Short mmCIF file of C-alpha atoms in Angstrom, two decimals:
data_model
loop_
_atom_site.label_atom_id
_atom_site.label_comp_id
_atom_site.label_asym_id
_atom_site.label_seq_id
_atom_site.Cartn_x
_atom_site.Cartn_y
_atom_site.Cartn_z
CA UNK A 188 36.52 -67.16 48.97
CA UNK A 189 32.34 -67.21 49.31
CA UNK A 190 30.39 -69.54 46.80
CA UNK A 191 27.10 -68.11 47.46
CA UNK A 192 27.76 -64.08 46.56
CA UNK A 193 30.20 -63.34 44.09
CA UNK A 194 30.27 -59.84 44.88
CA UNK A 195 33.71 -59.34 42.08
CA UNK A 196 30.66 -60.65 39.54
CA UNK A 197 28.08 -58.46 40.21
CA UNK A 198 30.12 -55.34 40.25
CA UNK A 199 31.73 -56.53 37.26
CA UNK A 200 28.34 -56.48 35.90
CA UNK A 201 26.82 -53.31 36.93
CA UNK A 202 29.61 -51.61 34.87
CA UNK A 203 29.55 -53.36 32.09
CA UNK A 204 25.57 -52.52 31.74
CA UNK A 205 25.93 -48.94 32.36
CA UNK A 206 28.85 -49.41 29.44
CA UNK A 207 26.66 -51.10 27.00
CA UNK A 208 23.92 -48.50 28.29
CA UNK A 209 26.53 -45.84 27.10
CA UNK A 210 27.42 -47.82 23.94
CA UNK A 211 24.44 -48.04 22.97
CA UNK A 212 23.85 -44.26 23.54
CA UNK A 213 26.71 -43.40 21.02
CA UNK A 214 25.47 -46.13 18.53
CA UNK A 215 21.69 -44.38 18.32
CA UNK A 216 23.74 -40.81 17.81
CA UNK A 217 25.69 -41.92 14.98
CA UNK A 218 23.11 -44.07 13.46
CA UNK A 219 20.47 -41.59 13.87
CA UNK A 220 22.68 -38.21 13.53
CA UNK A 221 20.90 -36.87 16.17
CA UNK A 222 22.17 -36.13 20.39
CA UNK A 223 19.30 -35.82 20.99
CA UNK A 224 16.70 -38.95 20.33
CA UNK A 225 14.31 -38.84 23.22
CA UNK A 226 13.31 -36.85 26.25
CA UNK A 227 15.77 -38.07 28.33
CA UNK A 228 18.91 -37.69 26.62
CA UNK A 229 17.94 -34.18 27.15
CA UNK A 230 14.73 -32.87 28.59
CA UNK A 231 15.16 -28.95 27.77
CA UNK A 232 16.93 -29.13 25.11
CA UNK A 233 14.05 -30.69 23.58
CA UNK A 234 11.35 -28.55 24.37
CA UNK A 235 13.94 -25.70 22.74
CA UNK A 236 14.42 -26.74 19.61
CA UNK A 237 11.06 -28.35 19.42
CA UNK A 238 9.86 -24.64 19.66
CA UNK A 239 13.02 -23.59 17.15
CA UNK A 240 11.44 -26.35 14.41
CA UNK A 241 7.52 -24.68 15.26
CA UNK A 242 9.43 -21.46 14.23
CA UNK A 243 11.26 -22.61 11.35
CA UNK A 244 8.54 -24.80 9.50
CA UNK A 245 6.56 -21.20 9.69
CA UNK A 246 8.98 -19.28 8.89
CA UNK A 247 9.29 -21.38 5.88
CA UNK A 248 5.38 -21.41 5.25
CA UNK A 249 5.56 -18.11 5.50
CA UNK A 250 7.91 -17.30 2.95
CA UNK A 251 6.35 -19.91 0.65
CA UNK A 252 2.85 -17.43 1.48
CA UNK A 253 5.18 -14.40 0.40
CA UNK A 254 6.21 -15.77 -2.94
CA UNK A 255 2.47 -16.48 -3.80
CA UNK A 256 2.07 -12.72 -3.24
CA UNK A 257 4.46 -11.91 -5.50
CA UNK A 258 2.81 -14.20 -7.99
CA UNK A 259 -0.90 -12.84 -7.72
CA UNK A 260 0.79 -9.12 -7.75
CA UNK A 261 2.57 -9.92 -10.88
CA UNK A 262 -0.58 -11.69 -12.31
CA UNK A 263 -2.35 -8.48 -11.79
CA UNK A 264 0.35 -6.03 -12.93
CA UNK A 265 0.50 -8.02 -15.94
CA UNK A 266 -2.86 -7.40 -16.90
CA UNK A 267 -2.48 -3.27 -16.07
CA UNK A 268 0.49 -3.59 -17.89
CA UNK A 269 -2.11 -4.94 -20.91
CA UNK A 270 -4.40 -2.41 -19.98
CA UNK A 271 -1.92 0.68 -20.61
CA UNK A 272 -1.46 -0.23 -23.42
CA UNK A 273 -4.98 -0.49 -24.71
CA UNK A 274 -5.49 3.08 -23.37
CA UNK A 275 -2.03 4.34 -25.02
CA UNK A 276 -3.86 2.97 -28.37
CA UNK A 277 -6.52 4.70 -27.53
CA UNK A 278 -4.90 8.04 -26.81
CA UNK A 279 -3.11 7.51 -30.03
CA UNK A 280 -6.12 7.48 -32.47
CA UNK A 281 -7.95 10.61 -30.12
CA UNK A 282 -5.13 12.63 -31.21
CA UNK A 283 -5.65 11.06 -34.44
CA UNK A 284 -9.62 12.45 -34.54
CA UNK A 285 -8.80 15.48 -32.95
CA UNK A 286 -7.00 16.40 -36.46
CA UNK A 287 -9.48 18.24 -38.98
CA UNK A 288 -8.11 16.21 -41.80
CA UNK A 289 -10.50 13.74 -41.07
CA UNK A 290 -13.96 13.46 -42.20
CA UNK A 291 -17.01 12.16 -40.05
CA UNK A 292 -16.71 8.64 -41.42
CA UNK A 293 -13.13 8.56 -40.56
CA UNK A 294 -14.11 9.64 -36.78
CA UNK A 295 -16.64 7.13 -36.92
CA UNK A 296 -14.17 4.42 -37.80
CA UNK A 297 -12.09 5.42 -34.95
CA UNK A 298 -14.56 5.43 -32.59
CA UNK A 299 -15.67 1.89 -33.31
CA UNK A 300 -11.68 0.84 -32.42
CA UNK A 301 -12.17 2.53 -29.35
CA UNK A 302 -15.53 1.25 -28.18
CA UNK A 303 -14.29 -2.09 -28.99
CA UNK A 304 -11.34 -1.27 -26.84
CA UNK A 305 -13.47 -0.33 -23.99
CA UNK A 306 -14.99 -3.41 -23.97
CA UNK A 307 -11.89 -5.47 -23.88
CA UNK A 308 -10.71 -3.03 -20.57
CA UNK A 309 -14.33 -4.16 -18.76
CA UNK A 310 -13.44 -8.02 -19.83
CA UNK A 311 -9.83 -7.69 -18.07
CA UNK A 312 -10.76 -6.38 -15.60
CA UNK A 313 -13.57 -8.61 -14.71
CA UNK A 314 -11.76 -11.50 -15.74
CA UNK A 315 -8.37 -11.40 -14.30
CA UNK A 316 -8.18 -13.89 -11.54
CA UNK A 317 -5.47 -15.80 -9.25
CA UNK A 318 -6.61 -19.26 -7.69
CA UNK A 319 -10.30 -18.31 -8.86
CA UNK A 320 -9.99 -15.14 -6.87
CA UNK A 321 -10.80 -11.66 -8.77
CA UNK A 322 -7.95 -9.31 -9.01
CA UNK A 323 -9.35 -5.65 -10.87
CA UNK A 324 -13.22 -6.05 -9.94
CA UNK A 325 -13.17 -4.53 -6.92
CA UNK A 326 -13.32 -7.20 -4.55
CA UNK A 327 -9.97 -7.08 -3.36
CA UNK A 328 -9.58 -3.56 -2.04
CA UNK A 329 -11.11 -1.17 0.43
CA UNK A 330 -14.41 0.34 1.51
CA UNK A 331 -14.56 4.27 2.06
CA UNK A 332 -17.71 5.83 2.77
CA UNK A 333 -18.34 8.87 3.94
CA UNK A 334 -21.24 11.30 4.73
CA UNK A 335 -21.38 13.75 1.74
CA UNK A 336 -21.95 17.19 3.42
CA UNK A 337 -19.81 19.35 0.80
CA UNK A 338 -17.30 16.12 0.04
CA UNK A 339 -17.17 15.23 -3.43
CA UNK A 340 -14.18 12.77 -4.18
CA UNK A 341 -12.26 11.02 -1.32
CA UNK A 342 -8.82 8.77 -1.80
CA UNK A 343 -6.48 7.61 1.26
CA UNK A 344 -3.54 6.16 1.61
CA UNK A 345 -2.52 2.57 3.20
CA UNK A 346 -1.18 4.07 6.61
CA UNK A 347 -5.16 4.90 7.36
CA UNK A 348 -6.28 2.32 9.13
CA UNK A 349 -9.87 1.20 9.73
CA UNK A 350 -12.12 2.85 11.53
CA UNK A 351 -14.48 6.27 11.80
CA UNK A 352 -12.66 9.30 11.44
CA UNK A 353 -14.67 12.61 11.46
CA UNK A 354 -13.83 16.01 9.21
CA UNK A 355 -14.71 19.35 10.95
CA UNK A 356 -14.45 22.92 9.91
CA UNK A 357 -13.15 24.61 12.57
CA UNK A 358 -12.56 28.32 11.32
CA UNK A 359 -13.31 29.80 7.78
CA UNK A 360 -11.30 30.68 5.00
CA UNK A 361 -10.85 34.69 3.98
CA UNK A 362 -10.57 34.87 0.14
CA UNK A 363 -7.82 37.15 -1.60
CA UNK A 364 -9.36 39.80 -2.69
CA UNK A 365 -9.09 42.61 -5.16
CA UNK A 366 -10.30 45.11 -7.12
CA UNK A 367 -9.87 47.70 -10.15
CA UNK A 368 -11.03 50.38 -11.94
CA UNK A 369 -11.04 50.31 -15.79
CA UNK A 370 -11.62 52.06 -18.91
CA UNK A 371 -11.95 50.82 -22.21
CA UNK A 372 -9.21 53.27 -24.39
CA UNK A 373 -10.66 55.25 -26.98
CA UNK A 374 -8.48 53.82 -29.80
CA UNK A 375 -5.73 51.61 -29.79
CA UNK A 376 -5.18 48.55 -27.57
CA UNK A 377 -4.30 48.58 -23.51
CA UNK A 378 -3.77 45.87 -21.49
CA UNK A 379 -4.80 44.28 -18.24
CA UNK A 380 -2.93 41.82 -16.01
CA UNK A 381 -4.11 39.75 -13.83
CA UNK A 382 -2.27 37.12 -11.90
CA UNK A 383 0.72 37.86 -14.79
CA UNK A 384 -1.90 36.55 -17.67
CA UNK A 385 -2.16 39.36 -20.08
CA UNK A 386 -5.83 40.43 -21.50
CA UNK A 387 -5.66 42.96 -24.45
CA UNK A 388 -8.54 45.53 -24.35
CA UNK A 389 -9.37 47.36 -27.62
CA UNK A 390 -11.32 50.09 -28.34
CA UNK A 391 -14.08 48.49 -30.24
CA UNK A 392 -14.59 45.78 -27.17
CA UNK A 393 -17.74 45.79 -25.21
CA UNK A 394 -17.74 45.12 -21.59
CA UNK A 395 -18.93 41.52 -22.71
CA UNK A 396 -16.00 41.06 -24.45
CA UNK A 397 -14.09 41.77 -21.64
CA UNK A 398 -15.23 40.53 -19.47
CA UNK A 399 -15.35 36.95 -21.45
CA UNK A 400 -11.60 37.47 -21.83
CA UNK A 401 -11.23 37.68 -18.07
CA UNK A 402 -13.59 34.62 -17.51
CA UNK A 403 -10.94 32.28 -19.80
CA UNK A 404 -8.05 33.77 -17.83
CA UNK A 405 -9.53 33.43 -14.76
CA UNK A 406 -11.83 30.05 -14.55
CA UNK A 407 -10.83 30.10 -10.89
CA UNK A 408 -11.86 32.91 -9.46
CA UNK A 409 -15.21 34.71 -8.78
CA UNK A 410 -15.54 37.65 -10.29
CA UNK A 411 -18.25 40.66 -10.70
CA UNK A 412 -18.40 43.34 -13.03
CA UNK A 413 -20.56 46.48 -12.14
CA UNK A 414 -20.22 49.27 -14.65
CA UNK A 415 -20.00 53.10 -14.62
CA UNK A 416 -19.92 55.95 -16.60
CA UNK A 417 -17.55 55.09 -19.15
CA UNK A 418 -15.31 53.17 -16.66
CA UNK A 419 -15.79 49.78 -14.81
CA UNK A 420 -15.18 48.28 -11.98
CA UNK A 421 -13.56 44.42 -10.56
CA UNK A 422 -14.06 42.76 -7.60
CA UNK A 423 -12.19 39.57 -7.67
CA UNK A 424 -11.88 36.87 -5.31
CA UNK A 425 -10.21 33.26 -4.70
CA UNK A 426 -12.66 30.76 -4.01
CA UNK A 427 -12.96 29.64 -0.67
CA UNK A 428 -9.37 28.30 0.76
CA UNK A 429 -7.90 31.86 0.83
CA UNK A 430 -4.35 29.51 0.33
CA UNK A 431 -2.79 32.83 1.91
CA UNK A 432 -1.88 34.85 -1.32
CA UNK A 433 -2.54 37.81 -3.20
CA UNK A 434 -4.83 38.40 -6.63
CA UNK A 435 -2.30 40.47 -8.24
CA UNK A 436 -3.54 43.23 -10.93
CA UNK A 437 -1.45 45.30 -13.38
CA UNK A 438 -2.02 47.42 -16.10
CA UNK A 439 -2.48 50.59 -17.59
CA UNK A 440 -4.01 53.72 -16.13
CA UNK A 441 -6.35 51.32 -13.14
CA UNK A 442 -6.54 51.61 -9.81
CA UNK A 443 -6.91 48.75 -7.22
CA UNK A 444 -6.36 47.31 -3.93
CA UNK A 445 -5.75 44.38 -2.40
CA UNK A 446 -6.54 42.24 0.76
CA UNK A 447 -4.53 38.92 1.90
CA UNK A 448 -6.43 35.23 1.80
CA UNK A 449 -6.02 33.53 4.85
CA UNK A 450 -6.96 28.90 5.27
CA UNK A 451 -9.15 27.51 6.78
CA UNK A 452 -8.50 25.46 9.65
CA UNK A 453 -9.85 21.65 9.93
CA UNK A 454 -10.19 18.74 12.87
CA UNK A 455 -9.52 15.23 11.39
CA UNK A 456 -10.76 12.63 14.94
CA UNK A 457 -11.14 8.95 14.92
CA UNK A 458 -13.42 7.36 16.45
CA UNK A 459 -14.46 10.94 18.49
CA UNK A 460 -10.76 11.42 19.90
CA UNK A 461 -7.88 12.80 18.17
CA UNK A 462 -6.68 9.99 16.10
CA UNK A 463 -2.75 10.74 15.33
CA UNK A 464 -0.28 10.45 17.90
CA UNK A 465 1.93 12.66 15.49
CA UNK A 466 1.84 16.31 14.40
CA UNK A 467 -1.05 16.36 11.43
CA UNK A 468 -0.50 18.29 8.51
CA UNK A 469 -3.44 20.18 6.82
CA UNK A 470 -2.62 21.89 3.66
CA UNK A 471 -5.38 23.35 0.61
CA UNK A 472 -5.25 23.54 -2.68
CA UNK A 473 -7.98 24.76 -4.35
CA UNK A 474 -10.58 22.89 -3.09
CA UNK A 475 -8.44 19.64 -2.51
CA UNK A 476 -7.36 19.10 1.18
CA UNK A 477 -4.59 17.25 1.91
CA UNK A 478 -4.26 16.01 5.85
CA UNK A 479 -1.27 13.81 6.69
CA UNK A 480 1.41 12.81 9.36
CA UNK A 481 4.33 11.35 9.88
CA UNK A 482 3.02 7.78 10.73
CA UNK A 483 2.23 7.22 6.55
CA UNK A 484 -1.43 8.00 6.91
CA UNK A 485 -2.88 10.47 4.41
CA UNK A 486 -6.09 11.76 3.46
CA UNK A 487 -6.70 14.00 0.14
CA UNK A 488 -10.37 15.06 -0.17
CA UNK A 489 -11.64 17.48 -2.62
CA UNK A 490 -14.80 19.13 -1.14
CA UNK A 491 -17.04 20.72 -3.63
CA UNK A 492 -17.02 24.24 -1.99
CA UNK A 493 -15.49 25.12 1.20
CA UNK A 494 -17.73 27.79 3.54
CA UNK A 495 -15.31 31.51 3.29
CA UNK A 496 -15.98 34.15 6.41
CA UNK A 497 -18.20 36.39 4.26
CA UNK A 498 -20.53 33.77 3.05
CA UNK A 499 -20.82 30.64 0.90
CA UNK A 500 -18.61 31.18 -2.05
CA UNK A 501 -19.84 29.42 -5.15
CA UNK A 502 -23.54 27.68 -5.35
CA UNK A 503 -24.34 23.90 -4.09
CA UNK A 504 -23.59 21.97 -1.13
CA UNK A 505 -20.56 23.20 1.31
CA UNK A 506 -18.71 22.42 3.81
CA UNK A 507 -19.19 24.93 6.91
CA UNK A 508 -18.19 26.17 9.75
CA UNK A 509 -18.94 23.48 12.76
CA UNK A 510 -20.22 21.04 9.93
CA UNK A 511 -18.87 17.43 10.18
CA UNK A 512 -18.30 14.73 7.58
CA UNK A 513 -18.27 11.13 8.67
CA UNK A 514 -15.62 9.06 7.27
CA UNK A 515 -15.57 4.95 7.21
CA UNK A 516 -12.45 3.02 6.27
CA UNK A 517 -13.14 -0.61 6.19
CA UNK A 518 -10.53 -3.79 4.98
CA UNK A 519 -13.00 -6.22 4.50
CA UNK A 520 -11.50 -6.18 0.64
CA UNK A 521 -7.83 -6.16 1.35
CA UNK A 522 -6.53 -9.28 0.91
CA UNK A 523 -4.28 -9.91 3.63
CA UNK A 524 -1.16 -11.90 3.03
CA UNK A 525 0.62 -13.68 5.97
CA UNK A 526 3.87 -12.77 5.78
CA UNK A 527 5.53 -14.19 9.51
CA UNK A 528 5.75 -16.93 10.95
CA UNK A 529 3.11 -15.52 14.43
CA UNK A 530 -0.17 -14.35 14.70
CA UNK A 531 -0.82 -10.80 13.43
CA UNK A 532 2.40 -10.89 11.16
CA UNK A 533 -0.09 -9.46 7.87
CA UNK A 534 0.40 -7.75 4.90
CA UNK A 535 -2.19 -5.95 3.08
CA UNK A 536 -2.69 -5.35 -0.49
CA UNK A 537 -5.05 -3.81 -2.24
CA UNK A 538 -6.22 -4.15 -6.10
CA UNK A 539 -8.08 -1.59 -7.38
CA UNK A 540 -11.10 -1.64 -9.43
CA UNK A 541 -10.33 -1.03 -13.14
CA UNK A 542 -13.21 -0.64 -15.46
CA UNK A 543 -13.79 2.31 -18.09
CA UNK A 544 -16.56 3.11 -14.95
CA UNK A 545 -13.65 3.78 -12.44
CA UNK A 546 -11.21 4.90 -15.50
CA UNK A 547 -14.35 7.78 -16.15
CA UNK A 548 -14.58 6.55 -19.62
CA UNK A 549 -18.10 5.29 -18.84
CA UNK A 550 -20.93 6.74 -16.47
CA UNK A 551 -22.35 4.05 -13.71
CA UNK A 552 -24.68 3.35 -16.43
CA UNK A 553 -22.92 2.52 -19.11
CA UNK A 554 -23.05 5.32 -21.31
CA UNK A 555 -19.87 6.14 -22.70
CA UNK A 556 -18.43 9.02 -21.98
CA UNK A 557 -15.93 9.03 -24.94
CA UNK A 558 -16.50 10.59 -28.28
CA UNK A 559 -14.14 10.94 -30.56
CA UNK A 560 -16.62 11.48 -33.60
CA UNK A 561 -15.87 15.44 -33.33
CA UNK A 562 -12.78 17.47 -32.87
CA UNK A 563 -14.19 18.86 -29.47
CA UNK A 564 -14.59 14.88 -28.33
CA UNK A 565 -11.20 14.01 -29.31
CA UNK A 566 -9.56 16.41 -27.32
CA UNK A 567 -11.67 15.87 -24.48
CA UNK A 568 -10.63 11.97 -24.77
CA UNK A 569 -7.03 13.24 -25.17
CA UNK A 570 -7.44 14.47 -21.06
CA UNK A 571 -9.59 11.51 -20.41
CA UNK A 572 -7.31 8.88 -21.52
CA UNK A 573 -4.23 11.06 -19.72
CA UNK A 574 -6.03 11.49 -16.46
CA UNK A 575 -6.51 7.42 -16.88
CA UNK A 576 -2.75 6.97 -17.88
CA UNK A 577 -1.25 8.71 -14.94
CA UNK A 578 -3.97 6.18 -13.01
CA UNK A 579 -2.86 2.96 -14.20
CA UNK A 580 0.52 3.55 -13.86
CA UNK A 581 0.30 5.03 -10.29
CA UNK A 582 -2.00 1.60 -9.34
CA UNK A 583 1.19 -0.39 -11.52
CA UNK A 584 3.55 1.71 -9.14
CA UNK A 585 1.94 0.09 -5.65
CA UNK A 586 1.81 -2.89 -7.52
CA UNK A 587 5.87 -2.75 -8.19
CA UNK A 588 6.40 -1.52 -4.45
CA UNK A 589 4.16 -4.28 -3.06
CA UNK A 590 6.83 -6.67 -4.77
CA UNK A 591 9.46 -4.96 -3.65
CA UNK A 592 8.57 -5.08 0.05
CA UNK A 593 7.38 -9.10 -0.68
CA UNK A 594 10.94 -9.77 -1.95
CA UNK A 595 12.53 -8.30 0.68
CA UNK A 596 10.59 -9.96 2.89
CA UNK A 597 11.11 -13.28 1.65
CA UNK A 598 15.16 -12.60 1.97
CA UNK A 599 14.44 -11.83 5.83
CA UNK A 600 12.60 -14.82 6.34
CA UNK A 601 14.98 -16.31 4.44
CA UNK A 602 17.82 -15.11 6.72
CA UNK A 603 15.80 -15.49 9.96
CA UNK A 604 14.78 -19.76 8.96
CA UNK A 605 18.67 -20.25 8.85
CA UNK A 606 20.01 -18.25 12.33
CA UNK A 607 17.09 -20.95 14.08
CA UNK A 608 17.92 -23.31 11.90
CA UNK A 609 21.62 -23.23 12.88
CA UNK A 610 20.99 -22.81 16.83
CA UNK A 611 18.99 -25.52 16.41
CA UNK A 612 21.18 -27.37 14.96
CA UNK A 613 23.93 -26.79 17.65
CA UNK A 614 21.66 -28.15 20.28
CA UNK A 615 19.83 -31.61 18.50
CA UNK A 616 22.55 -32.49 15.78
CA UNK A 617 25.73 -35.04 16.51
CA UNK A 618 28.87 -34.29 16.82
CA UNK A 619 30.01 -37.16 14.64
CA UNK A 620 33.70 -36.97 16.02
CA UNK A 621 33.16 -36.26 19.74
CA UNK A 622 30.75 -39.10 18.92
CA UNK A 623 33.09 -41.35 17.35
CA UNK A 624 35.57 -40.96 20.12
CA UNK A 625 32.74 -41.72 23.06
CA UNK A 626 31.64 -44.84 20.72
CA UNK A 627 35.39 -46.30 20.00
CA UNK A 628 36.19 -45.23 24.15
CA UNK A 629 33.10 -47.21 25.23
CA UNK A 630 33.52 -50.04 22.90
CA UNK A 631 36.80 -50.96 24.51
CA UNK A 632 35.39 -50.30 27.68
CA UNK A 633 32.52 -52.88 27.15
CA UNK A 634 35.29 -55.58 25.97
CA UNK A 635 37.24 -54.89 28.56
CA UNK A 636 34.82 -55.37 31.06
CA UNK A 637 33.38 -58.54 29.57
CA UNK A 638 36.41 -59.81 29.90
CA UNK A 639 36.79 -58.81 33.80
CA UNK A 640 32.92 -59.71 34.17
CA UNK A 641 34.20 -63.71 32.61
CA UNK A 642 36.79 -64.08 34.87
CA UNK A 643 34.85 -63.22 38.03
CA UNK A 644 32.45 -66.14 37.37
CA UNK A 645 35.41 -68.43 37.35
CA UNK A 646 36.17 -67.78 40.58
CA UNK A 647 33.57 -70.30 42.56
CA UNK A 648 35.43 -73.09 40.11
CA UNK A 649 38.35 -72.35 42.13
CA UNK A 650 37.02 -72.57 44.84
CA UNK A 651 35.91 -76.11 44.15
CA UNK A 652 39.01 -76.93 43.22
CA UNK A 653 40.38 -76.42 46.39
CA UNK A 654 37.26 -79.01 47.91
CA UNK A 655 38.20 -81.01 45.76
CA UNK A 656 41.77 -81.29 46.99
#
């Protein structure tokens, strides 16, 4: 028995400290709900959970971003819905004006209403905005420029990435040709058929009469007519593209010959090298050229005149053999939505400019192209409004596709956030049942250690009693 060093008390004290520390940790876990309250609790778990927490917060914000994007699109789509209603009304008025029961004053009154509606279209296009950002004024769309070289219009899909492209004609088209010799009948009527369209030729007709009827039917064919002695020869050929088809001719008592056309070939490159990893398909329809591949790239080009193998068809600028057209696509105007938790996880949204100019209602200088003060003008206006309705409907359909994609994005982000939250919970959240069990155990041990320490501290008193006796 010793007095200077109470080893038993020291051992009891050490165990009491350890038990108290575990009891404190259990109390902290129970009170906070977290089993990791400091790096010392689980350093690896803390690092992993912090990365998960960062991802969760970013996913939550990305989901809100996508919902904000949906709100923007709904704003633009609502404006386009009103624009379409206005155009429908103008078309209705044009149909009314095309009726010859109207006098000039009636048509002028209709024109006044249409003019006011045109002003409203420009107002809606220029003032539709979200959070101070214009949507339909052209500030949120991609910019496409090209060297003319025979191009008249160009449209591109969303799959066309920003960059510089070159279009080159590598093979000229061979037009489909046909010719026939016919005679104006001495009496009665004979029939001439061009591509299934019938043309009546009467004995009283002149060459000019027949030529005018043929021109009405063959507005997409180049026609040359030379006269003979009592008969006439027609030479017909398709314009520019060839399109690999025949011109079909038939009639009473005619002689004919035909050759099949062949398509031109094109090469599209990006930045001096082939710009596609997949097979590119080029198709021509009239003077329209469509270039597309399976990745979503689609570029539609209207060429003023495509050159043909025997020479340029028609007048004006043409896309000749070896001539290159440079096309530049800029994404500077597109609206980018951050719809992911990490860098570059964005979605581009294009809001096309909507105005009387872009809808072909007015010239660039503001001159109106819609005039229903005559039957001919009203009929032309109907066609113009049909094109505009089609354009606005396509834009609304595109915005609807954006909305559907964003809805799917929000759902996907919410699911990802839920799954990561569940994973993080398993790392940092307290299992209350297990923690309560540990707390009860450590509490009993603390009480036991305290009791043993008290008894160990009484042992020197026993030695003192021995000395006194």
